[in-house]
mmCIF file of C-alpha atoms in Angstrom:
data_model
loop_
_atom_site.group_PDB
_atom_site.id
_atom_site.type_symbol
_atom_site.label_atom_id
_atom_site.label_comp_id
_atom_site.label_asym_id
_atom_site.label_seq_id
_atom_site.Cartn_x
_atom_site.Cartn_y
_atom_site.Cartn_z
ATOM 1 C CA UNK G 1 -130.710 127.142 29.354
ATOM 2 C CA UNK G 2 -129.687 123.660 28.042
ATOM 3 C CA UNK G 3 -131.144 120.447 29.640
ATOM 4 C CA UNK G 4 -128.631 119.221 31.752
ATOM 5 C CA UNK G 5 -128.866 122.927 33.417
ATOM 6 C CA UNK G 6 -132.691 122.743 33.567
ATOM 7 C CA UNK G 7 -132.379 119.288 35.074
ATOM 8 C CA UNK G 8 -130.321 120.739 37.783
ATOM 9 C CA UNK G 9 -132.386 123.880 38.226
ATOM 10 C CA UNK G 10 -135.268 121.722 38.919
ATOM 11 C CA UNK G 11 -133.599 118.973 40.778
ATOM 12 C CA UNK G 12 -132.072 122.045 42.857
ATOM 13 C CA UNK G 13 -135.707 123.076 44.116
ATOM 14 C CA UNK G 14 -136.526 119.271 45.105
ATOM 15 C CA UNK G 15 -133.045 119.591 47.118
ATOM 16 C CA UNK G 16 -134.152 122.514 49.139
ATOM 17 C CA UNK G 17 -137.655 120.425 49.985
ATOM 18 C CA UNK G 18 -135.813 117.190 51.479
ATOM 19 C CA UNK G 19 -133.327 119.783 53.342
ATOM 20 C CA UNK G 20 -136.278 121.556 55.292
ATOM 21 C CA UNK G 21 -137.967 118.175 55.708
ATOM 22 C CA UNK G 22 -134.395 116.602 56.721
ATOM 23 C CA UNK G 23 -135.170 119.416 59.558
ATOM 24 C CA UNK G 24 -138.441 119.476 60.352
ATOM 25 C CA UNK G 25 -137.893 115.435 61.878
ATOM 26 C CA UNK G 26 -134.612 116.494 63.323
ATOM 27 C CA UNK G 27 -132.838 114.414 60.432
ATOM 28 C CA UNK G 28 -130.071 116.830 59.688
ATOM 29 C CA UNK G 29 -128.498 116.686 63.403
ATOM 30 C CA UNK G 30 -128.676 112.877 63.107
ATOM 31 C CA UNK G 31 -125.009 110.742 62.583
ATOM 32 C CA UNK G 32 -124.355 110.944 58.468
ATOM 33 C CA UNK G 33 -122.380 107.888 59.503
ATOM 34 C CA UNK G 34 -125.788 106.073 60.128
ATOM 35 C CA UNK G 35 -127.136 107.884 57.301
ATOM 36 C CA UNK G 36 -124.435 106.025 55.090
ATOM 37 C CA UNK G 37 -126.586 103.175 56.254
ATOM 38 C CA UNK G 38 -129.532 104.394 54.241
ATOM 39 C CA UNK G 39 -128.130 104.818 51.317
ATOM 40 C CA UNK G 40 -125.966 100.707 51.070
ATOM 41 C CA UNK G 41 -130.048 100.468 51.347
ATOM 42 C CA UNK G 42 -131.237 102.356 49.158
ATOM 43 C CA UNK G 43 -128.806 101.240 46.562
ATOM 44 C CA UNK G 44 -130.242 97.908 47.529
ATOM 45 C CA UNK G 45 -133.516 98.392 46.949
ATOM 46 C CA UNK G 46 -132.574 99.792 43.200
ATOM 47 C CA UNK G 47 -130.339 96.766 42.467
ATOM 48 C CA UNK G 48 -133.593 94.456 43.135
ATOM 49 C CA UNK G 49 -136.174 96.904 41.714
ATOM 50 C CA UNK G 50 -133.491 96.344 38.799
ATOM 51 C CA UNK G 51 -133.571 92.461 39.335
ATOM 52 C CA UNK G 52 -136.902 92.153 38.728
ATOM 53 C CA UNK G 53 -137.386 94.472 36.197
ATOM 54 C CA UNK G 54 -139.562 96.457 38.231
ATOM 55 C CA UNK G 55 -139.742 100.345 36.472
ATOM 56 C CA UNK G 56 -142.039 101.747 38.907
ATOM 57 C CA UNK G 57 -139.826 100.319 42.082
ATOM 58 C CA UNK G 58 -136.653 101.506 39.905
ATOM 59 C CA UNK G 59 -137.470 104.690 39.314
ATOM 60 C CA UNK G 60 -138.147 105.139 43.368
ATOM 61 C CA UNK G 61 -135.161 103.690 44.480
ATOM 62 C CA UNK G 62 -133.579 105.695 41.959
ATOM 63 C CA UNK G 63 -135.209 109.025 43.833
ATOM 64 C CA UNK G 64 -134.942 107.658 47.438
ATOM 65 C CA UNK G 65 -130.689 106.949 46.993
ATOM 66 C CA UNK G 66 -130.711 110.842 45.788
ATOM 67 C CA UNK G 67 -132.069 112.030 49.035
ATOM 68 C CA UNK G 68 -130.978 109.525 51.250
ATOM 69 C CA UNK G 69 -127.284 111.665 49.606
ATOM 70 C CA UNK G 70 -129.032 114.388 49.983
ATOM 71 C CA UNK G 71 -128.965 114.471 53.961
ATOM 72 C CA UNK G 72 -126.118 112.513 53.825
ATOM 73 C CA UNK G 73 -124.378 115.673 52.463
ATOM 74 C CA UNK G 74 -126.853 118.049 54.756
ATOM 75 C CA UNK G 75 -125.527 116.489 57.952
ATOM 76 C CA UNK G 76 -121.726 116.770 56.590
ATOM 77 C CA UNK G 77 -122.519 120.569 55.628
ATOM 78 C CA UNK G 78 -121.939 119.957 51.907
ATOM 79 C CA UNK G 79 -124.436 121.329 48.863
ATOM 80 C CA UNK G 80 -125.131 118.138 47.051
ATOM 81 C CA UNK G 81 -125.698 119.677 43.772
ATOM 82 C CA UNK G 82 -122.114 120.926 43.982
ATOM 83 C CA UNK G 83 -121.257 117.084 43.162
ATOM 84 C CA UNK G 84 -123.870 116.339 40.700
ATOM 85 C CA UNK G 85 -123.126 116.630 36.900
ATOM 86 C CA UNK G 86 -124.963 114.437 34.570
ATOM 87 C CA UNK G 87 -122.641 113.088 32.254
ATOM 88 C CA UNK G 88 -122.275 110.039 30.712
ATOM 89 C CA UNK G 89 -119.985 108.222 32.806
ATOM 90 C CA UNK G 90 -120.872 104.666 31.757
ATOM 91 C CA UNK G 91 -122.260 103.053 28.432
ATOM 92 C CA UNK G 92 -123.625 99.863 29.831
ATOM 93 C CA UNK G 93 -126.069 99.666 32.571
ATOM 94 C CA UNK G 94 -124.591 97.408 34.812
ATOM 95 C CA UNK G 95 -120.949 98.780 34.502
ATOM 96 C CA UNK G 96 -123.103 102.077 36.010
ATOM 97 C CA UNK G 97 -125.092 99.803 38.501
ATOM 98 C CA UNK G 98 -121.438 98.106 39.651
ATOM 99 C CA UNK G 99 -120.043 101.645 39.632
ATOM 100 C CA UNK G 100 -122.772 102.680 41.925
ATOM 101 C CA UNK G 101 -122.226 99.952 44.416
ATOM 102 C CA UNK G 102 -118.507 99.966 44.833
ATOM 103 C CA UNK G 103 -118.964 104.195 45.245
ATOM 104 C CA UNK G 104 -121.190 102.937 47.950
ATOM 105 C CA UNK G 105 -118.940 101.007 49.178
ATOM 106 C CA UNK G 106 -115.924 103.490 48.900
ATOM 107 C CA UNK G 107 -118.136 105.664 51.280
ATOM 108 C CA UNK G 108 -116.828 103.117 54.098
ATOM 109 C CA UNK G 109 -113.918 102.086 52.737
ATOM 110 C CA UNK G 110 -112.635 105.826 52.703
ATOM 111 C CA UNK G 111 -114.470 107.336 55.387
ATOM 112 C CA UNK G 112 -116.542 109.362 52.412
ATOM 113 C CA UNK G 113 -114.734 111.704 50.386
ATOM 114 C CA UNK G 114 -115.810 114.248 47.508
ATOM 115 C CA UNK G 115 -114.441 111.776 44.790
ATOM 116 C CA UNK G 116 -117.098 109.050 46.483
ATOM 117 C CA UNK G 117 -119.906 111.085 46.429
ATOM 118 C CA UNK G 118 -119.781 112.303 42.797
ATOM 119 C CA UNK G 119 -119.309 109.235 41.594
ATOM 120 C CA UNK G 120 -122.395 107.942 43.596
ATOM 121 C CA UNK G 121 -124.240 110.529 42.020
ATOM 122 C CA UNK G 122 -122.619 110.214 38.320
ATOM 123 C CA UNK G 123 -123.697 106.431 38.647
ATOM 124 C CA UNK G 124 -126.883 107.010 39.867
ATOM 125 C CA UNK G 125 -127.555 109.416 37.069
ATOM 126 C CA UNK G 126 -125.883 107.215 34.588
ATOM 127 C CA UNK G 127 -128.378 104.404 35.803
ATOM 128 C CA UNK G 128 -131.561 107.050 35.532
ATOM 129 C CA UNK G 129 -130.619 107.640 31.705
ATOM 130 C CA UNK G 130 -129.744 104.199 30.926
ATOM 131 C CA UNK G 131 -132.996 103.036 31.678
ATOM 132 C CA UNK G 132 -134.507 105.817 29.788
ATOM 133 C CA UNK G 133 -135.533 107.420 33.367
ATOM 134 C CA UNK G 134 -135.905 111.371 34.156
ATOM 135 C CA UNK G 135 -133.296 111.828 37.729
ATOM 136 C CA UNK G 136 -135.825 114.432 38.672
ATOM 137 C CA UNK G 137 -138.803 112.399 37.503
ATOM 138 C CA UNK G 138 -137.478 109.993 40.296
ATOM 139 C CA UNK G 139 -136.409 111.863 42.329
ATOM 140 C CA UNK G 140 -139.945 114.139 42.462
ATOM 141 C CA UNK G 141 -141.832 110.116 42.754
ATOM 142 C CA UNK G 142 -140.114 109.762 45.703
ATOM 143 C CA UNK G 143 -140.198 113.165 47.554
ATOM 144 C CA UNK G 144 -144.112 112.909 46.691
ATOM 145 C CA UNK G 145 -144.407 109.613 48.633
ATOM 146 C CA UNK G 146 -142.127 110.982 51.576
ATOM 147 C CA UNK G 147 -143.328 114.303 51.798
ATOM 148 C CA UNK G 148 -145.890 113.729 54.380
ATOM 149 C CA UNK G 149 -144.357 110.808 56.184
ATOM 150 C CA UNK G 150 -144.384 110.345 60.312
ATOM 151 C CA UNK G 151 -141.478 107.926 61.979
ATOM 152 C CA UNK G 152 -138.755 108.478 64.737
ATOM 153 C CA UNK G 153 -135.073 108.706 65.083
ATOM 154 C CA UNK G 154 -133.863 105.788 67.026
ATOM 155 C CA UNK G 155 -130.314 104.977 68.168
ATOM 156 C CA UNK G 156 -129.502 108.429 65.821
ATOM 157 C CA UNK G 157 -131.612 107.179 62.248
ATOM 158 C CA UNK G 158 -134.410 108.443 61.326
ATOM 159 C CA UNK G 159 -137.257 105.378 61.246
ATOM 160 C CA UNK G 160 -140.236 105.654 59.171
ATOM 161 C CA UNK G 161 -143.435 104.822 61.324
ATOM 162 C CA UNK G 162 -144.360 102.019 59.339
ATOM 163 C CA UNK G 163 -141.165 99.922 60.253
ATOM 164 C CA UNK G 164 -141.545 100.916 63.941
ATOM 165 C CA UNK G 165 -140.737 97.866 65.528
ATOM 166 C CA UNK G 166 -140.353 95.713 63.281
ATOM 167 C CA UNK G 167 -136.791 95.149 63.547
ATOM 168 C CA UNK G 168 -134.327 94.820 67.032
ATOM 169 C CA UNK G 169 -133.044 97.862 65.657
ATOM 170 C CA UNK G 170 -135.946 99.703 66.295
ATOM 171 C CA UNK G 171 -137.309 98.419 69.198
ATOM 172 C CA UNK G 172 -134.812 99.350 72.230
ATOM 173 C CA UNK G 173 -134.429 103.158 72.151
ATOM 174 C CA UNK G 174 -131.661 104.927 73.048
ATOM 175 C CA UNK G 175 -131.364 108.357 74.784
ATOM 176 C CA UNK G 176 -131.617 109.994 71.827
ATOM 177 C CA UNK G 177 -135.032 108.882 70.866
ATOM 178 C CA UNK G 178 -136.806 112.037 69.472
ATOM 179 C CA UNK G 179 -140.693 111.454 68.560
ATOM 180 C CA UNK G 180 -142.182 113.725 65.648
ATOM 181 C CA UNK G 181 -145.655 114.660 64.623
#
């Protein structure tokens, strides 16, 4: 087996982990619209992990905008690794980071189509290797640090516990507020 198919044989097994976790905490029934929320987030958080020169940050934005797509393409009934091939889509690191933020942005502009998430996740793999960063390396940092995590969904996204009510967001609970273990 070559790398790129090892890397997606492995990345494949961290996919089926965030899936039944996506379910466990009611995630996967929640609005992917929301969810597209998550991931402008996510993207942020990489962009000033990036910034700052921050590796360790990096590298776990890098995993969290994988499964934040991830459920994104659980709640639409997609198989994300159907849109993920490695290749070398950029040369320069912040044509991939720029390409990463305007597929981002596509996935509004468009109302999300195929096209918009492969190039999210060509970007986001062409930002992994141009910082000389393993995509399942990442991606297994941040499924370790999320793995055990407690929160709610409120107003149909999921909230980790430690940014209960911390925001107005979060605060006034709609109908739909589901509590989890």
């Amino acid at each position: 087996m070559d790398k790129i198919g090892h890397e997606r044989l492995l990345l494949q097994d961290h996919v089926c982990n965030i899936m039944n976790w996506s379910t466990e905490r009611g995630i996967d029934k929640c609005s992917s619209k929301k969810q597209l929320y998550k991931i402008v987030e996510e993207v942020g958080e990489l962009t000033s992990a990036y910034l700052k020169n921050d590796l360790d940050k990096f590298m776990d934005a890098i995993g969290d905008v994988f499964i934040a797509i991830t459920i994104f393409c659980q709640q639409e009934s997609l198989k994300v690794m159907e849109f993920y091939y490695p290749a070398e889509y950029c040369a320069d690191f912040n044509q991939a980071l720029n390409r990463l933020i305007l597929s981002t942005a596509d996935m509004f502009t468009y109302n999300w189509h195929i096209k918009s998430i492969t190039n999210l996740l060509g970007s986001l793999s062409d930002c992994a290797r141009l910082r000389n960063v393993s995509m399942v390396c990442c991606v297994e940092k941040s499924w370790n640090e999320i793995k055990d995590r407690k929160g709610k969904i409120i107003d149909d996204m999921w909230v980790k516990k430690e940014d209960l009510g911390c925001c107005l967001l979060y605060t006034s609970p709609s109908p739909r507020d589901l509590s989890t273990s």
